[in-house]
């Protein structure tokens, strides 16, 4: 009887582990250009993630992607480059690895909300692949702020601390973006926001707790509690502000405004951390 129970527990554990690894792989493929091969036990390696189920793996996926930028940052600083040049190359590597996935959403959102006269016009502009003035300005300021804040944090707190903050921001900013899917219905019935689903509040809270704990373990040993708490507050406020903006202008959420929210939350986290970092 004891052997049967042990075998059953092992089977349950292996099934949960396989499900978690599949969710992580699907999320990494969805958010990046990483050439991840299909897992041996994966049925649909090219499918979109189901956030109703896969949300708890989102913080880890975001941190893995931002670890690419952190590694480049440390390598460039180790080779003797200045913090500014190292930060530029780190953000470039991160943008390349994601295929400018979130940057595209930021540009489309800025063009739609800035240039559209009503809800339908704004949504139509956001679906247009061409970039306009509002989108260009938003992209320029986003990239400049991310580079400048990363370089400033290197100068204030050192290379390792800046790299760890960069990794932490990858999980927290994506959880902030996921809040839109929880708080608002999709603005389209055929877009990515509709197809990928949304977690319920309980699962979202679990996801947020995972992201906060992982980020705290990375940031607080290097910088202390105050910068982390300030960064977390900035991250959360960016998510809530984006949800209000989406509701007011679009009557719902889209994949584009989720991407814009990730960018805003990352910047808000870095800005608050950098202001209080020693």
JSON list of C-alpha atoms in Angstrom, two decimals, residues 87-234:
[
{"chain": "A", "resi": 87, "resn": "UNK", "atom": "CA", "xyz": [23.63, 49.45, -21.09]},
{"chain": "A", "resi": 88, "resn": "UNK", "atom": "CA", "xyz": [22.95, 50.22, -24.76]},
{"chain": "A", "resi": 89, "resn": "UNK", "atom": "CA", "xyz": [24.19, 46.78, -25.80]},
{"chain": "A", "resi": 90, "resn": "UNK", "atom": "CA", "xyz": [22.25, 45.06, -23.00]},
{"chain": "A", "resi": 91, "resn": "UNK", "atom": "CA", "xyz": [18.97, 46.71, -24.01]},
{"chain": "A", "resi": 92, "resn": "UNK", "atom": "CA", "xyz": [19.76, 45.95, -27.66]},
{"chain": "A", "resi": 93, "resn": "UNK", "atom": "CA", "xyz": [20.28, 42.26, -26.82]},
{"chain": "A", "resi": 94, "resn": "UNK", "atom": "CA", "xyz": [17.06, 42.15, -24.83]},
{"chain": "A", "resi": 95, "resn": "UNK", "atom": "CA", "xyz": [15.11, 43.84, -27.63]},
{"chain": "A", "resi": 96, "resn": "UNK", "atom": "CA", "xyz": [16.56, 41.47, -30.20]},
{"chain": "A", "resi": 97, "resn": "UNK", "atom": "CA", "xyz": [15.79, 38.37, -28.13]},
{"chain": "A", "resi": 98, "resn": "UNK", "atom": "CA", "xyz": [12.12, 39.34, -27.87]},
{"chain": "A", "resi": 99, "resn": "UNK", "atom": "CA", "xyz": [11.87, 40.51, -31.46]},
{"chain": "A", "resi": 100, "resn": "UNK", "atom": "CA", "xyz": [10.86, 43.96, -30.14]},
{"chain": "A", "resi": 101, "resn": "UNK", "atom": "CA", "xyz": [7.64, 42.25, -29.05]},
{"chain": "A", "resi": 102, "resn": "UNK", "atom": "CA", "xyz": [6.72, 44.74, -26.32]},
{"chain": "A", "resi": 103, "resn": "UNK", "atom": "CA", "xyz": [8.23, 47.72, -28.11]},
{"chain": "A", "resi": 104, "resn": "UNK", "atom": "CA", "xyz": [5.89, 47.07, -31.02]},
{"chain": "A", "resi": 105, "resn": "UNK", "atom": "CA", "xyz": [2.94, 47.12, -28.64]},
{"chain": "A", "resi": 106, "resn": "UNK", "atom": "CA", "xyz": [4.13, 50.39, -27.13]},
{"chain": "A", "resi": 107, "resn": "UNK", "atom": "CA", "xyz": [4.44, 52.05, -30.54]},
{"chain": "A", "resi": 108, "resn": "UNK", "atom": "CA", "xyz": [1.02, 50.82, -31.72]},
{"chain": "A", "resi": 109, "resn": "UNK", "atom": "CA", "xyz": [-0.61, 51.94, -28.47]},
{"chain": "A", "resi": 110, "resn": "UNK", "atom": "CA", "xyz": [0.93, 55.41, -28.64]},
{"chain": "A", "resi": 111, "resn": "UNK", "atom": "CA", "xyz": [-0.15, 55.82, -32.27]},
{"chain": "A", "resi": 112, "resn": "UNK", "atom": "CA", "xyz": [-3.68, 54.58, -31.59]},
{"chain": "A", "resi": 113, "resn": "UNK", "atom": "CA", "xyz": [-4.43, 56.53, -28.44]},
{"chain": "A", "resi": 114, "resn": "UNK", "atom": "CA", "xyz": [-2.55, 59.61, -29.63]},
{"chain": "A", "resi": 115, "resn": "UNK", "atom": "CA", "xyz": [-3.94, 59.73, -33.15]},
{"chain": "A", "resi": 116, "resn": "UNK", "atom": "CA", "xyz": [-7.42, 58.20, -32.98]},
{"chain": "A", "resi": 117, "resn": "UNK", "atom": "CA", "xyz": [-10.51, 60.30, -32.52]},
{"chain": "A", "resi": 118, "resn": "UNK", "atom": "CA", "xyz": [-12.77, 57.58, -31.10]},
{"chain": "A", "resi": 119, "resn": "UNK", "atom": "CA", "xyz": [-12.53, 53.99, -29.88]},
{"chain": "A", "resi": 120, "resn": "UNK", "atom": "CA", "xyz": [-12.92, 52.37, -33.30]},
{"chain": "A", "resi": 121, "resn": "UNK", "atom": "CA", "xyz": [-10.35, 54.71, -34.88]},
{"chain": "A", "resi": 122, "resn": "UNK", "atom": "CA", "xyz": [-7.88, 53.99, -32.11]},
{"chain": "A", "resi": 123, "resn": "UNK", "atom": "CA", "xyz": [-8.25, 50.24, -32.43]},
{"chain": "A", "resi": 124, "resn": "UNK", "atom": "CA", "xyz": [-7.92, 50.45, -36.22]},
{"chain": "A", "resi": 125, "resn": "UNK", "atom": "CA", "xyz": [-4.73, 52.51, -35.97]},
{"chain": "A", "resi": 126, "resn": "UNK", "atom": "CA", "xyz": [-3.28, 50.06, -33.45]},
{"chain": "A", "resi": 127, "resn": "UNK", "atom": "CA", "xyz": [-3.80, 47.24, -35.95]},
{"chain": "A", "resi": 128, "resn": "UNK", "atom": "CA", "xyz": [-1.97, 49.14, -38.67]},
{"chain": "A", "resi": 129, "resn": "UNK", "atom": "CA", "xyz": [1.60, 47.83, -39.00]},
{"chain": "A", "resi": 130, "resn": "UNK", "atom": "CA", "xyz": [2.95, 51.25, -39.96]},
{"chain": "A", "resi": 131, "resn": "UNK", "atom": "CA", "xyz": [4.48, 53.42, -37.23]},
{"chain": "A", "resi": 132, "resn": "UNK", "atom": "CA", "xyz": [3.54, 57.06, -36.80]},
{"chain": "A", "resi": 133, "resn": "UNK", "atom": "CA", "xyz": [4.89, 60.07, -34.95]},
{"chain": "A", "resi": 134, "resn": "UNK", "atom": "CA", "xyz": [3.41, 59.16, -31.57]},
{"chain": "A", "resi": 135, "resn": "UNK", "atom": "CA", "xyz": [4.79, 55.63, -31.80]},
{"chain": "A", "resi": 136, "resn": "UNK", "atom": "CA", "xyz": [8.23, 56.85, -32.82]},
{"chain": "A", "resi": 137, "resn": "UNK", "atom": "CA", "xyz": [8.42, 59.31, -29.94]},
{"chain": "A", "resi": 138, "resn": "UNK", "atom": "CA", "xyz": [7.24, 56.68, -27.46]},
{"chain": "A", "resi": 139, "resn": "UNK", "atom": "CA", "xyz": [9.86, 54.20, -28.66]},
{"chain": "A", "resi": 140, "resn": "UNK", "atom": "CA", "xyz": [12.68, 56.74, -28.52]},
{"chain": "A", "resi": 141, "resn": "UNK", "atom": "CA", "xyz": [11.86, 57.81, -24.97]},
{"chain": "A", "resi": 142, "resn": "UNK", "atom": "CA", "xyz": [11.35, 54.23, -23.81]},
{"chain": "A", "resi": 143, "resn": "UNK", "atom": "CA", "xyz": [14.72, 53.11, -25.13]},
{"chain": "A", "resi": 144, "resn": "UNK", "atom": "CA", "xyz": [16.50, 56.20, -23.82]},
{"chain": "A", "resi": 145, "resn": "UNK", "atom": "CA", "xyz": [15.02, 55.83, -20.36]},
{"chain": "A", "resi": 146, "resn": "UNK", "atom": "CA", "xyz": [15.80, 52.12, -20.11]},
{"chain": "A", "resi": 147, "resn": "UNK", "atom": "CA", "xyz": [19.40, 52.65, -21.21]},
{"chain": "A", "resi": 148, "resn": "UNK", "atom": "CA", "xyz": [19.95, 55.71, -19.01]},
{"chain": "A", "resi": 149, "resn": "UNK", "atom": "CA", "xyz": [18.42, 54.12, -15.91]},
{"chain": "A", "resi": 150, "resn": "UNK", "atom": "CA", "xyz": [20.40, 50.91, -16.35]},
{"chain": "A", "resi": 151, "resn": "UNK", "atom": "CA", "xyz": [23.65, 52.83, -16.81]},
{"chain": "A", "resi": 152, "resn": "UNK", "atom": "CA", "xyz": [22.85, 55.06, -13.83]},
{"chain": "A", "resi": 153, "resn": "UNK", "atom": "CA", "xyz": [22.18, 52.04, -11.61]},
{"chain": "A", "resi": 154, "resn": "UNK", "atom": "CA", "xyz": [25.52, 50.52, -12.62]},
{"chain": "A", "resi": 155, "resn": "UNK", "atom": "CA", "xyz": [27.26, 53.73, -11.54]},
{"chain": "A", "resi": 156, "resn": "UNK", "atom": "CA", "xyz": [25.31, 53.96, -8.28]},
{"chain": "A", "resi": 157, "resn": "UNK", "atom": "CA", "xyz": [25.24, 50.35, -7.11]},
{"chain": "A", "resi": 158, "resn": "UNK", "atom": "CA", "xyz": [27.58, 48.32, -9.29]},
{"chain": "A", "resi": 159, "resn": "UNK", "atom": "CA", "xyz": [27.31, 45.91, -12.19]},
{"chain": "A", "resi": 160, "resn": "UNK", "atom": "CA", "xyz": [25.93, 42.90, -10.32]},
{"chain": "A", "resi": 161, "resn": "UNK", "atom": "CA", "xyz": [23.19, 44.88, -8.60]},
{"chain": "A", "resi": 162, "resn": "UNK", "atom": "CA", "xyz": [22.11, 46.46, -11.90]},
{"chain": "A", "resi": 163, "resn": "UNK", "atom": "CA", "xyz": [22.06, 43.07, -13.62]},
{"chain": "A", "resi": 164, "resn": "UNK", "atom": "CA", "xyz": [19.91, 41.55, -10.87]},
{"chain": "A", "resi": 165, "resn": "UNK", "atom": "CA", "xyz": [17.47, 44.47, -10.99]},
{"chain": "A", "resi": 166, "resn": "UNK", "atom": "CA", "xyz": [17.21, 43.98, -14.75]},
{"chain": "A", "resi": 167, "resn": "UNK", "atom": "CA", "xyz": [16.37, 40.29, -14.27]},
{"chain": "A", "resi": 168, "resn": "UNK", "atom": "CA", "xyz": [13.81, 41.08, -11.55]},
{"chain": "A", "resi": 169, "resn": "UNK", "atom": "CA", "xyz": [12.10, 43.66, -13.76]},
{"chain": "A", "resi": 170, "resn": "UNK", "atom": "CA", "xyz": [11.48, 41.00, -16.39]},
{"chain": "A", "resi": 171, "resn": "UNK", "atom": "CA", "xyz": [9.10, 39.09, -14.15]},
{"chain": "A", "resi": 172, "resn": "UNK", "atom": "CA", "xyz": [7.43, 41.98, -12.35]},
{"chain": "A", "resi": 173, "resn": "UNK", "atom": "CA", "xyz": [6.73, 44.03, -15.49]},
{"chain": "A", "resi": 174, "resn": "UNK", "atom": "CA", "xyz": [5.04, 41.11, -17.24]},
{"chain": "A", "resi": 175, "resn": "UNK", "atom": "CA", "xyz": [2.85, 40.42, -14.23]},
{"chain": "A", "resi": 176, "resn": "UNK", "atom": "CA", "xyz": [1.86, 44.10, -14.28]},
{"chain": "A", "resi": 177, "resn": "UNK", "atom": "CA", "xyz": [0.91, 43.71, -17.95]},
{"chain": "A", "resi": 178, "resn": "UNK", "atom": "CA", "xyz": [-1.08, 40.57, -17.16]},
{"chain": "A", "resi": 179, "resn": "UNK", "atom": "CA", "xyz": [-3.26, 42.63, -14.80]},
{"chain": "A", "resi": 180, "resn": "UNK", "atom": "CA", "xyz": [-5.01, 44.11, -17.85]},
{"chain": "A", "resi": 181, "resn": "UNK", "atom": "CA", "xyz": [-6.26, 40.66, -18.83]},
{"chain": "A", "resi": 182, "resn": "UNK", "atom": "CA", "xyz": [-7.65, 40.17, -15.32]},
{"chain": "A", "resi": 183, "resn": "UNK", "atom": "CA", "xyz": [-9.23, 43.60, -14.96]},
{"chain": "A", "resi": 184, "resn": "UNK", "atom": "CA", "xyz": [-10.62, 44.11, -18.49]},
{"chain": "A", "resi": 185, "resn": "UNK", "atom": "CA", "xyz": [-12.33, 42.13, -21.23]},
{"chain": "A", "resi": 186, "resn": "UNK", "atom": "CA", "xyz": [-10.59, 41.93, -24.63]},
{"chain": "A", "resi": 187, "resn": "UNK", "atom": "CA", "xyz": [-11.32, 44.88, -26.90]},
{"chain": "A", "resi": 188, "resn": "UNK", "atom": "CA", "xyz": [-11.30, 42.51, -29.91]},
{"chain": "A", "resi": 189, "resn": "UNK", "atom": "CA", "xyz": [-12.92, 39.11, -30.27]},
{"chain": "A", "resi": 190, "resn": "UNK", "atom": "CA", "xyz": [-10.17, 37.85, -32.59]},
{"chain": "A", "resi": 191, "resn": "UNK", "atom": "CA", "xyz": [-6.92, 39.28, -31.23]},
{"chain": "A", "resi": 192, "resn": "UNK", "atom": "CA", "xyz": [-4.07, 37.82, -29.19]},
{"chain": "A", "resi": 193, "resn": "UNK", "atom": "CA", "xyz": [-5.59, 39.13, -25.96]},
{"chain": "A", "resi": 194, "resn": "UNK", "atom": "CA", "xyz": [-8.72, 37.09, -26.64]},
{"chain": "A", "resi": 195, "resn": "UNK", "atom": "CA", "xyz": [-6.90, 33.96, -27.81]},
{"chain": "A", "resi": 196, "resn": "UNK", "atom": "CA", "xyz": [-4.49, 33.72, -24.87]},
{"chain": "A", "resi": 197, "resn": "UNK", "atom": "CA", "xyz": [-7.15, 33.95, -22.17]},
{"chain": "A", "resi": 198, "resn": "UNK", "atom": "CA", "xyz": [-6.78, 35.29, -18.65]},
{"chain": "A", "resi": 199, "resn": "UNK", "atom": "CA", "xyz": [-6.23, 33.84, -15.18]},
{"chain": "A", "resi": 200, "resn": "UNK", "atom": "CA", "xyz": [-8.84, 34.28, -12.47]},
{"chain": "A", "resi": 201, "resn": "UNK", "atom": "CA", "xyz": [-8.05, 36.55, -9.54]},
{"chain": "A", "resi": 202, "resn": "UNK", "atom": "CA", "xyz": [-6.80, 33.74, -7.32]},
{"chain": "A", "resi": 203, "resn": "UNK", "atom": "CA", "xyz": [-4.35, 32.49, -9.94]},
{"chain": "A", "resi": 204, "resn": "UNK", "atom": "CA", "xyz": [-3.24, 36.02, -10.72]},
{"chain": "A", "resi": 205, "resn": "UNK", "atom": "CA", "xyz": [-2.50, 36.68, -7.06]},
{"chain": "A", "resi": 206, "resn": "UNK", "atom": "CA", "xyz": [-0.44, 33.48, -6.94]},
{"chain": "A", "resi": 207, "resn": "UNK", "atom": "CA", "xyz": [1.46, 34.68, -10.01]},
{"chain": "A", "resi": 208, "resn": "UNK", "atom": "CA", "xyz": [2.07, 38.10, -8.46]},
{"chain": "A", "resi": 209, "resn": "UNK", "atom": "CA", "xyz": [3.33, 36.54, -5.23]},
{"chain": "A", "resi": 210, "resn": "UNK", "atom": "CA", "xyz": [5.76, 34.32, -7.16]},
{"chain": "A", "resi": 211, "resn": "UNK", "atom": "CA", "xyz": [7.08, 37.35, -9.06]},
{"chain": "A", "resi": 212, "resn": "UNK", "atom": "CA", "xyz": [7.45, 39.46, -5.92]},
{"chain": "A", "resi": 213, "resn": "UNK", "atom": "CA", "xyz": [9.24, 36.74, -3.96]},
{"chain": "A", "resi": 214, "resn": "UNK", "atom": "CA", "xyz": [11.66, 35.95, -6.78]},
{"chain": "A", "resi": 215, "resn": "UNK", "atom": "CA", "xyz": [12.37, 39.63, -7.40]},
{"chain": "A", "resi": 216, "resn": "UNK", "atom": "CA", "xyz": [12.87, 40.32, -3.70]},
{"chain": "A", "resi": 217, "resn": "UNK", "atom": "CA", "xyz": [15.38, 37.47, -3.44]},
{"chain": "A", "resi": 218, "resn": "UNK", "atom": "CA", "xyz": [17.37, 39.03, -6.26]},
{"chain": "A", "resi": 219, "resn": "UNK", "atom": "CA", "xyz": [17.20, 42.71, -5.33]},
{"chain": "A", "resi": 220, "resn": "UNK", "atom": "CA", "xyz": [17.02, 43.12, -1.55]},
{"chain": "A", "resi": 221, "resn": "UNK", "atom": "CA", "xyz": [20.32, 41.38, -0.65]},
{"chain": "A", "resi": 222, "resn": "UNK", "atom": "CA", "xyz": [22.16, 43.88, -2.90]},
{"chain": "A", "resi": 223, "resn": "UNK", "atom": "CA", "xyz": [20.16, 47.08, -2.45]},
{"chain": "A", "resi": 224, "resn": "UNK", "atom": "CA", "xyz": [18.01, 46.62, 0.66]},
{"chain": "A", "resi": 225, "resn": "UNK", "atom": "CA", "xyz": [14.26, 46.74, 1.17]},
{"chain": "A", "resi": 226, "resn": "UNK", "atom": "CA", "xyz": [13.52, 50.42, 0.49]},
{"chain": "A", "resi": 227, "resn": "UNK", "atom": "CA", "xyz": [14.58, 50.50, -3.20]},
{"chain": "A", "resi": 228, "resn": "UNK", "atom": "CA", "xyz": [12.78, 47.22, -3.85]},
{"chain": "A", "resi": 229, "resn": "UNK", "atom": "CA", "xyz": [9.53, 48.36, -2.20]},
{"chain": "A", "resi": 230, "resn": "UNK", "atom": "CA", "xyz": [9.66, 51.64, -4.11]},
{"chain": "A", "resi": 231, "resn": "UNK", "atom": "CA", "xyz": [10.27, 49.78, -7.37]},
{"chain": "A", "resi": 232, "resn": "UNK", "atom": "CA", "xyz": [7.43, 47.38, -6.65]},
{"chain": "A", "resi": 233, "resn": "UNK", "atom": "CA", "xyz": [5.08, 50.29, -5.98]},
{"chain": "A", "resi": 234, "resn": "UNK", "atom": "CA", "xyz": [6.07, 51.92, -9.26]}
]
